[in-house]
Amino acid sequence: MAKLDTTYLGLQLKNPIVAASSGLTDNIKSIKELAANGAAAVVLKSIFEEEITLEYESLLNEAEQLGYHDENMDYFDYQIRDKNLNRYLDLIKDAKEAVDIPIIPSINCHTSHEWTYFAKKFEEAGADAIELNLFLSPSKSAIEAADIEERYFTIIKNILHECSIPISLKISPYFTNLGHIIRKFDESGVSGIVMFNRFFSPDIDIEKLEISSSFTFSTPTEIALSMRWIATMARRVNCDLAATTGIHDGEAVVKQLLAGANVVQLASCLYQNGSEHIPTLIDFLNNWMDQKGFNNLNHFRGLLSQVASSNSAMYDRVQFMKYFSGKF
Ligand SMILES: Cc1cc2nc3c(=O)[nH]c(=O)nc-3n(C[C@H](O)[C@H](O)[C@H](O)COP(=O)(O)O)c2cc1C
């Protein structure tokens, strides 16, 4: 039987299957199910920066009315313990007690405000690492790309200053020069990069003539974008790479490992098939490795990355013209 253990963010994982941040990772019952079915780590549902800052601001106001100074910081902390943030800290603590796999809380953030202070609290609650779900929307045409990028680095710098546990960065593909910024993220000191987040997307209801919500779950073909970029960046950056979006079956897991991912993060396929889907992915990976004669993941991880592949130009090819000429 092949060995499936791997490392991610300096953590020892028994296999490369990680439960991605989602509604499935916001309660102990389902975290236990994920762990029992073989998930090697769990990224908790994101706490939103606003949940922290709004609470912080209201508590700060309260504390100011009390004559806020160091002595009543205890009161301040006490208040925090009772609110939203405390529920999240409890989730971290309870998850750590309930399962014996790494627990990675996630912060959804877009500013570098005081909330980074609370990241320290995640660490104190027992978090094994923190995932920053960092997205500054590139839809504001008045802001220059360089200014948006600078904000990313300010946030990263602040959080690295606060925490001593590993930090990973879950990013979108919406950057002017993606390869360059991924290298800069790597140099910033984060331990891992998760590619790519899949956002809520609005739909259009043509009957009601309304904007609606749809596209909740990914489809297997959506693997293409993250696979290309995992393959493009693998062995070019020092930090770990996690692949997410569109990974629905064992074949997709194998592809992302061949591209160079350290782990895969799953959400949609777990919603659709239950956490019992994880053993089928692990079985597929095991059988495939046995068939190919690979004893452990390092024997083939990144074998088809751009750096390692003999056909590396395929990852740079973007136009269909030549491939399909004469066929259509
Ligand atoms: C219902 C739902 C809730 C999600 N919530 C979060 C979240 O709170 N934070 C986050 O970083 N990603 C969140 N995600 C994104 C997933 O973590 C994952 O990156 C994305 O769905 C792509 O993976 P998939 O193709 O396996 O679904 C959510 C996804 C779904 C479907």
mmCIF file of N, CA and C in Angstrom, residues 149-250:
data_model
loop_
_atom_site.group_PDB
_atom_site.id
_atom_site.type_symbol
_atom_site.label_atom_id
_atom_site.label_comp_id
_atom_site.label_asym_id
_atom_site.label_seq_id
_atom_site.Cartn_x
_atom_site.Cartn_y
_atom_site.Cartn_z
ATOM 1 N N GLU A 149 -2.490 45.918 -4.762
ATOM 2 C CA GLU A 149 -1.465 44.932 -4.384
ATOM 3 C C GLU A 149 -0.777 45.333 -3.089
ATOM 4 N N GLU A 150 -0.532 46.622 -2.946
ATOM 5 C CA GLU A 150 0.138 47.081 -1.731
ATOM 6 C C GLU A 150 -0.691 46.729 -0.493
ATOM 7 N N ARG A 151 -1.999 46.840 -0.630
ATOM 8 C CA ARG A 151 -2.855 46.515 0.521
ATOM 9 C C ARG A 151 -2.735 45.038 0.902
ATOM 10 N N TYR A 152 -2.616 44.188 -0.098
ATOM 11 C CA TYR A 152 -2.414 42.763 0.209
ATOM 12 C C TYR A 152 -1.179 42.597 1.103
ATOM 13 N N PHE A 153 -0.111 43.282 0.696
ATOM 14 C CA PHE A 153 1.148 43.063 1.415
ATOM 15 C C PHE A 153 1.124 43.684 2.810
ATOM 16 N N THR A 154 0.372 44.772 2.974
ATOM 17 C CA THR A 154 0.237 45.364 4.317
ATOM 18 C C THR A 154 -0.482 44.382 5.233
ATOM 19 N N ILE A 155 -1.562 43.795 4.709
ATOM 20 C CA ILE A 155 -2.317 42.828 5.520
ATOM 21 C C ILE A 155 -1.418 41.648 5.902
ATOM 22 N N ILE A 156 -0.693 41.140 4.911
ATOM 23 C CA ILE A 156 0.170 39.979 5.185
ATOM 24 C C ILE A 156 1.225 40.340 6.233
ATOM 25 N N LYS A 157 1.826 41.508 6.053
ATOM 26 C CA LYS A 157 2.877 41.929 6.993
ATOM 27 C C LYS A 157 2.306 42.014 8.418
ATOM 28 N N ASN A 158 1.128 42.613 8.540
ATOM 29 C CA ASN A 158 0.528 42.767 9.870
ATOM 30 C C ASN A 158 0.238 41.423 10.507
ATOM 31 N N ILE A 159 -0.302 40.520 9.727
ATOM 32 C CA ILE A 159 -0.685 39.234 10.338
ATOM 33 C C ILE A 159 0.553 38.402 10.666
ATOM 34 N N LEU A 160 1.561 38.492 9.834
ATOM 35 C CA LEU A 160 2.788 37.751 10.142
ATOM 36 C C LEU A 160 3.437 38.315 11.399
ATOM 37 N N HIS A 161 3.242 39.614 11.618
ATOM 38 C CA HIS A 161 3.792 40.249 12.810
ATOM 39 C C HIS A 161 3.070 39.744 14.069
ATOM 40 N N GLU A 162 1.771 39.498 13.937
ATOM 41 C CA GLU A 162 0.965 39.095 15.095
ATOM 42 C C GLU A 162 1.143 37.623 15.460
ATOM 43 N N CYS A 163 1.334 36.793 14.447
ATOM 44 C CA CYS A 163 1.221 35.338 14.668
ATOM 45 C C CYS A 163 2.532 34.605 14.468
ATOM 46 N N SER A 164 2.681 33.524 15.217
ATOM 47 C CA SER A 164 3.864 32.699 14.957
ATOM 48 C C SER A 164 3.491 31.370 14.299
ATOM 49 N N ILE A 165 2.180 31.080 14.182
ATOM 50 C CA ILE A 165 1.794 29.859 13.452
ATOM 51 C C ILE A 165 1.811 30.153 11.946
ATOM 52 N N PRO A 166 1.871 29.103 11.120
ATOM 53 C CA PRO A 166 1.940 29.331 9.668
ATOM 54 C C PRO A 166 0.690 30.027 9.128
ATOM 55 N N ILE A 167 0.907 30.858 8.124
ATOM 56 C CA ILE A 167 -0.186 31.592 7.482
ATOM 57 C C ILE A 167 -0.245 31.168 6.014
ATOM 58 N N SER A 168 -1.458 30.829 5.566
ATOM 59 C CA SER A 168 -1.616 30.572 4.128
ATOM 60 C C SER A 168 -2.551 31.623 3.542
ATOM 61 N N LEU A 169 -2.438 31.792 2.274
ATOM 62 C CA LEU A 169 -3.153 32.849 1.581
ATOM 63 C C LEU A 169 -4.023 32.220 0.509
ATOM 64 N N LYS A 170 -5.333 32.422 0.638
ATOM 65 C CA LYS A 170 -6.231 31.887 -0.396
ATOM 66 C C LYS A 170 -6.533 33.038 -1.353
ATOM 67 N N ILE A 171 -6.153 32.876 -2.584
ATOM 68 C CA ILE A 171 -6.224 34.012 -3.512
ATOM 69 C C ILE A 171 -7.186 33.733 -4.671
ATOM 70 N N SER A 172 -7.461 34.808 -5.385
ATOM 71 C CA SER A 172 -8.230 34.702 -6.626
ATOM 72 C C SER A 172 -7.234 34.793 -7.793
ATOM 73 N N PRO A 173 -7.689 34.523 -9.006
ATOM 74 C CA PRO A 173 -6.766 34.688 -10.149
ATOM 75 C C PRO A 173 -6.785 36.114 -10.707
ATOM 76 N N TYR A 174 -7.513 37.036 -10.042
ATOM 77 C CA TYR A 174 -7.695 38.374 -10.620
ATOM 78 C C TYR A 174 -6.548 39.315 -10.288
ATOM 79 N N PHE A 175 -5.402 39.064 -10.899
ATOM 80 C CA PHE A 175 -4.258 39.963 -10.768
ATOM 81 C C PHE A 175 -3.730 40.267 -12.163
ATOM 82 N N THR A 176 -3.109 41.443 -12.292
ATOM 83 C CA THR A 176 -2.617 41.846 -13.607
ATOM 84 C C THR A 176 -1.545 40.881 -14.100
ATOM 85 N N ASN A 177 -0.573 40.608 -13.235
ATOM 86 C CA ASN A 177 0.465 39.636 -13.599
ATOM 87 C C ASN A 177 0.516 38.574 -12.500
ATOM 88 N N LEU A 178 -0.278 37.543 -12.718
ATOM 89 C CA LEU A 178 -0.503 36.544 -11.667
ATOM 90 C C LEU A 178 0.791 35.853 -11.226
ATOM 91 N N GLY A 179 1.616 35.461 -12.200
ATOM 92 C CA GLY A 179 2.851 34.745 -11.863
ATOM 93 C C GLY A 179 3.746 35.606 -10.974
ATOM 94 N N HIS A 180 3.828 36.893 -11.296
ATOM 95 C CA HIS A 180 4.689 37.801 -10.545
ATOM 96 C C HIS A 180 4.181 37.968 -9.111
ATOM 97 N N ILE A 181 2.866 38.169 -8.982
ATOM 98 C CA ILE A 181 2.353 38.427 -7.624
ATOM 99 C C ILE A 181 2.425 37.158 -6.781
ATOM 100 N N ILE A 182 2.258 36.001 -7.391
ATOM 101 C CA ILE A 182 2.380 34.758 -6.608
ATOM 102 C C ILE A 182 3.813 34.628 -6.076
ATOM 103 N N ARG A 183 4.787 34.979 -6.906
ATOM 104 C CA ARG A 183 6.182 34.959 -6.433
ATOM 105 C C ARG A 183 6.376 35.931 -5.276
ATOM 106 N N LYS A 184 5.758 37.125 -5.397
ATOM 107 C CA LYS A 184 5.908 38.116 -4.326
ATOM 108 C C LYS A 184 5.199 37.652 -3.039
ATOM 109 N N PHE A 185 4.061 36.995 -3.190
ATOM 110 C CA PHE A 185 3.392 36.428 -2.008
ATOM 111 C C PHE A 185 4.320 35.403 -1.354
ATOM 112 N N ASP A 186 4.923 34.590 -2.176
ATOM 113 C CA ASP A 186 5.843 33.565 -1.675
ATOM 114 C C ASP A 186 6.973 34.218 -0.871
ATOM 115 N N GLU A 187 7.498 35.319 -1.414
ATOM 116 C CA GLU A 187 8.623 36.001 -0.742
ATOM 117 C C GLU A 187 8.173 36.757 0.512
ATOM 118 N N SER A 188 6.851 36.981 0.636
ATOM 119 C CA SER A 188 6.364 37.787 1.766
ATOM 120 C C SER A 188 6.427 37.037 3.093
ATOM 121 N N GLY A 189 6.615 35.736 3.025
ATOM 122 C CA GLY A 189 6.733 34.973 4.278
ATOM 123 C C GLY A 189 5.549 34.072 4.570
ATOM 124 N N VAL A 190 4.527 34.044 3.685
ATOM 125 C CA VAL A 190 3.425 33.108 3.930
ATOM 126 C C VAL A 190 3.933 31.681 3.680
ATOM 127 N N SER A 191 3.293 30.728 4.346
ATOM 128 C CA SER A 191 3.755 29.338 4.221
ATOM 129 C C SER A 191 3.054 28.583 3.105
ATOM 130 N N GLY A 192 1.916 29.121 2.647
ATOM 131 C CA GLY A 192 1.198 28.414 1.589
ATOM 132 C C GLY A 192 0.305 29.348 0.806
ATOM 133 N N ILE A 193 0.015 28.950 -0.428
ATOM 134 C CA ILE A 193 -0.917 29.714 -1.259
ATOM 135 C C ILE A 193 -1.989 28.746 -1.758
ATOM 136 N N VAL A 194 -3.242 29.153 -1.585
ATOM 137 C CA VAL A 194 -4.373 28.320 -2.001
ATOM 138 C C VAL A 194 -4.929 28.930 -3.288
ATOM 139 N N MET A 195 -4.954 28.119 -4.345
ATOM 140 C CA MET A 195 -5.386 28.628 -5.656
ATOM 141 C C MET A 195 -6.533 27.769 -6.177
ATOM 142 N N PHE A 196 -7.610 28.331 -6.576
ATOM 143 C CA PHE A 196 -8.051 29.692 -6.402
ATOM 144 C C PHE A 196 -9.382 29.660 -5.695
ATOM 145 N N ASN A 197 -9.669 30.706 -4.947
ATOM 146 C CA ASN A 197 -10.978 30.762 -4.328
ATOM 147 C C ASN A 197 -12.050 30.846 -5.404
ATOM 148 N N ARG A 198 -13.201 30.336 -5.077
ATOM 149 C CA ARG A 198 -14.339 30.424 -6.009
ATOM 150 C C ARG A 198 -15.406 31.227 -5.293
ATOM 151 N N PHE A 199 -15.756 32.348 -5.879
ATOM 152 C CA PHE A 199 -16.620 33.287 -5.163
ATOM 153 C C PHE A 199 -18.084 33.066 -5.492
ATOM 154 N N PHE A 200 -18.902 33.586 -4.596
ATOM 155 C CA PHE A 200 -20.323 33.690 -4.922
ATOM 156 C C PHE A 200 -20.437 34.496 -6.217
ATOM 157 N N SER A 201 -21.245 34.014 -7.142
ATOM 158 C CA SER A 201 -21.433 34.757 -8.394
ATOM 159 C C SER A 201 -22.908 35.010 -8.626
ATOM 160 N N PRO A 202 -23.266 36.247 -8.929
ATOM 161 C CA PRO A 202 -24.672 36.524 -9.222
ATOM 162 C C PRO A 202 -25.087 35.921 -10.552
ATOM 163 N N ASP A 203 -26.352 35.607 -10.672
ATOM 164 C CA ASP A 203 -26.913 35.113 -11.926
ATOM 165 C C ASP A 203 -28.009 36.090 -12.366
ATOM 166 N N ILE A 204 -28.556 35.861 -13.549
ATOM 167 C CA ILE A 204 -29.645 36.723 -14.016
ATOM 168 C C ILE A 204 -30.853 35.852 -14.330
ATOM 169 N N ASP A 205 -31.962 36.183 -13.704
ATOM 170 C CA ASP A 205 -33.207 35.459 -13.928
ATOM 171 C C ASP A 205 -33.946 36.142 -15.085
ATOM 172 N N ILE A 206 -33.998 35.470 -16.240
ATOM 173 C CA ILE A 206 -34.551 36.131 -17.426
ATOM 174 C C ILE A 206 -36.081 36.150 -17.411
ATOM 175 N N GLU A 207 -36.713 35.349 -16.545
ATOM 176 C CA GLU A 207 -38.172 35.414 -16.422
ATOM 177 C C GLU A 207 -38.580 36.566 -15.523
ATOM 178 N N LYS A 208 -37.983 36.610 -14.347
ATOM 179 C CA LYS A 208 -38.349 37.654 -13.382
ATOM 180 C C LYS A 208 -37.627 38.972 -13.658
ATOM 181 N N LEU A 209 -36.678 38.946 -14.591
ATOM 182 C CA LEU A 209 -35.847 40.125 -14.874
ATOM 183 C C LEU A 209 -35.210 40.650 -13.579
ATOM 184 N N GLU A 210 -34.592 39.696 -12.890
ATOM 185 C CA GLU A 210 -33.953 40.045 -11.611
ATOM 186 C C GLU A 210 -32.560 39.443 -11.554
ATOM 187 N N ILE A 211 -31.765 40.038 -10.694
ATOM 188 C CA ILE A 211 -30.469 39.408 -10.401
ATOM 189 C C ILE A 211 -30.733 38.366 -9.320
ATOM 190 N N SER A 212 -30.219 37.180 -9.528
ATOM 191 C CA SER A 212 -30.491 36.104 -8.574
ATOM 192 C C SER A 212 -29.173 35.467 -8.136
ATOM 193 N N SER A 213 -29.290 34.462 -7.288
ATOM 194 C CA SER A 213 -28.060 33.748 -6.916
ATOM 195 C C SER A 213 -28.116 32.343 -7.492
ATOM 196 N N SER A 214 -26.984 31.857 -7.881
ATOM 197 C CA SER A 214 -26.926 30.531 -8.506
ATOM 198 C C SER A 214 -25.477 30.048 -8.455
ATOM 199 N N PHE A 215 -25.141 29.056 -9.227
ATOM 200 C CA PHE A 215 -23.750 28.582 -9.369
ATOM 201 C C PHE A 215 -23.099 28.303 -8.014
ATOM 202 N N THR A 216 -23.870 27.766 -7.072
ATOM 203 C CA THR A 216 -23.302 27.580 -5.730
ATOM 204 C C THR A 216 -22.129 26.608 -5.757
ATOM 205 N N PHE A 217 -22.302 25.526 -6.516
ATOM 206 C CA PHE A 217 -21.259 24.496 -6.523
ATOM 207 C C PHE A 217 -20.475 24.508 -7.823
ATOM 208 N N SER A 218 -19.223 24.115 -7.715
ATOM 209 C CA SER A 218 -18.373 24.058 -8.914
ATOM 210 C C SER A 218 -18.728 22.830 -9.747
ATOM 211 N N THR A 219 -18.229 22.807 -10.961
ATOM 212 C CA THR A 219 -18.344 21.622 -11.811
ATOM 213 C C THR A 219 -16.928 21.091 -12.052
ATOM 214 N N PRO A 220 -16.801 19.823 -12.431
ATOM 215 C CA PRO A 220 -15.460 19.252 -12.595
ATOM 216 C C PRO A 220 -14.584 19.990 -13.615
ATOM 217 N N THR A 221 -15.191 20.606 -14.629
ATOM 218 C CA THR A 221 -14.345 21.282 -15.629
ATOM 219 C C THR A 221 -13.672 22.533 -15.066
ATOM 220 N N GLU A 222 -14.165 23.010 -13.927
ATOM 221 C CA GLU A 222 -13.564 24.213 -13.342
ATOM 222 C C GLU A 222 -12.181 23.951 -12.759
ATOM 223 N N ILE A 223 -11.759 22.713 -12.772
ATOM 224 C CA ILE A 223 -10.413 22.393 -12.283
ATOM 225 C C ILE A 223 -9.329 23.033 -13.168
ATOM 226 N N ALA A 224 -9.677 23.342 -14.419
ATOM 227 C CA ALA A 224 -8.654 23.726 -15.401
ATOM 228 C C ALA A 224 -7.810 24.922 -14.957
ATOM 229 N N LEU A 225 -8.449 25.935 -14.419
ATOM 230 C CA LEU A 225 -7.710 27.163 -14.079
ATOM 231 C C LEU A 225 -6.692 26.917 -12.963
ATOM 232 N N SER A 226 -7.158 26.298 -11.874
ATOM 233 C CA SER A 226 -6.202 26.105 -10.768
ATOM 234 C C SER A 226 -5.123 25.097 -11.152
ATOM 235 N N MET A 227 -5.482 24.089 -11.943
ATOM 236 C CA MET A 227 -4.472 23.086 -12.338
ATOM 237 C C MET A 227 -3.363 23.731 -13.163
ATOM 238 N N ARG A 228 -3.764 24.589 -14.105
ATOM 239 C CA ARG A 228 -2.761 25.278 -14.928
ATOM 240 C C ARG A 228 -1.807 26.088 -14.050
ATOM 241 N N TRP A 229 -2.374 26.784 -13.042
ATOM 242 C CA TRP A 229 -1.533 27.691 -12.253
ATOM 243 C C TRP A 229 -0.755 26.974 -11.168
ATOM 244 N N ILE A 230 -1.306 25.880 -10.675
ATOM 245 C CA ILE A 230 -0.504 25.057 -9.752
ATOM 246 C C ILE A 230 0.702 24.543 -10.543
ATOM 247 N N ALA A 231 0.440 24.035 -11.740
ATOM 248 C CA ALA A 231 1.532 23.497 -12.563
ATOM 249 C C ALA A 231 2.540 24.586 -12.937
ATOM 250 N N THR A 232 2.041 25.781 -13.184
ATOM 251 C CA THR A 232 2.936 26.869 -13.603
ATOM 252 C C THR A 232 3.845 27.315 -12.452
ATOM 253 N N MET A 233 3.298 27.323 -11.234
ATOM 254 C CA MET A 233 4.080 27.866 -10.111
ATOM 255 C C MET A 233 4.822 26.799 -9.303
ATOM 256 N N ALA A 234 4.411 25.541 -9.418
ATOM 257 C CA ALA A 234 5.066 24.478 -8.627
ATOM 258 C C ALA A 234 6.560 24.447 -8.942
ATOM 259 N N ARG A 235 7.349 24.266 -7.931
ATOM 260 C CA ARG A 235 8.820 24.210 -8.011
ATOM 261 C C ARG A 235 9.432 25.568 -8.378
ATOM 262 N N ARG A 236 8.586 26.590 -8.491
ATOM 263 C CA ARG A 236 9.115 27.940 -8.708
ATOM 264 C C ARG A 236 8.957 28.782 -7.449
ATOM 265 N N VAL A 237 8.149 28.304 -6.526
ATOM 266 C CA VAL A 237 7.979 29.010 -5.255
ATOM 267 C C VAL A 237 8.379 28.065 -4.130
ATOM 268 N N ASN A 238 8.744 28.646 -3.006
ATOM 269 C CA ASN A 238 9.158 27.814 -1.874
ATOM 270 C C ASN A 238 7.984 27.374 -1.017
ATOM 271 N N CYS A 239 6.927 28.200 -1.012
ATOM 272 C CA CYS A 239 5.816 27.863 -0.114
ATOM 273 C C CYS A 239 4.998 26.712 -0.695
ATOM 274 N N ASP A 240 4.142 26.154 0.158
ATOM 275 C CA ASP A 240 3.279 25.046 -0.282
ATOM 276 C C ASP A 240 2.154 25.576 -1.156
ATOM 277 N N LEU A 241 1.641 24.694 -2.003
ATOM 278 C CA LEU A 241 0.524 25.064 -2.870
ATOM 279 C C LEU A 241 -0.656 24.136 -2.590
ATOM 280 N N ALA A 242 -1.807 24.758 -2.360
ATOM 281 C CA ALA A 242 -3.046 23.982 -2.201
ATOM 282 C C ALA A 242 -3.934 24.293 -3.397
ATOM 283 N N ALA A 243 -4.510 23.245 -3.975
ATOM 284 C CA ALA A 243 -5.397 23.444 -5.126
ATOM 285 C C ALA A 243 -6.831 23.398 -4.652
ATOM 286 N N THR A 244 -7.634 24.339 -5.117
ATOM 287 C CA THR A 244 -9.069 24.268 -4.833
ATOM 288 C C THR A 244 -9.845 24.741 -6.054
ATOM 289 N N THR A 245 -11.060 24.312 -6.136
ATOM 290 C CA THR A 245 -12.063 24.578 -7.184
ATOM 291 C C THR A 245 -12.082 23.487 -8.253
ATOM 292 N N GLY A 246 -13.226 22.823 -8.313
ATOM 293 C CA GLY A 246 -13.476 21.855 -9.377
ATOM 294 C C GLY A 246 -12.889 20.473 -9.138
ATOM 295 N N ILE A 247 -12.396 20.207 -7.941
ATOM 296 C CA ILE A 247 -11.830 18.869 -7.676
ATOM 297 C C ILE A 247 -12.971 18.004 -7.128
ATOM 298 N N HIS A 248 -13.446 17.106 -7.975
ATOM 299 C CA HIS A 248 -14.652 16.340 -7.613
ATOM 300 C C HIS A 248 -14.395 14.847 -7.491
ATOM 301 N N ASP A 249 -13.302 14.346 -8.080
ATOM 302 C CA ASP A 249 -13.089 12.895 -8.038
ATOM 303 C C ASP A 249 -11.604 12.567 -7.878
ATOM 304 N N GLY A 250 -11.326 11.277 -7.759
ATOM 305 C CA GLY A 250 -9.953 10.842 -7.519
ATOM 306 C C GLY A 250 -9.005 11.237 -8.644
#
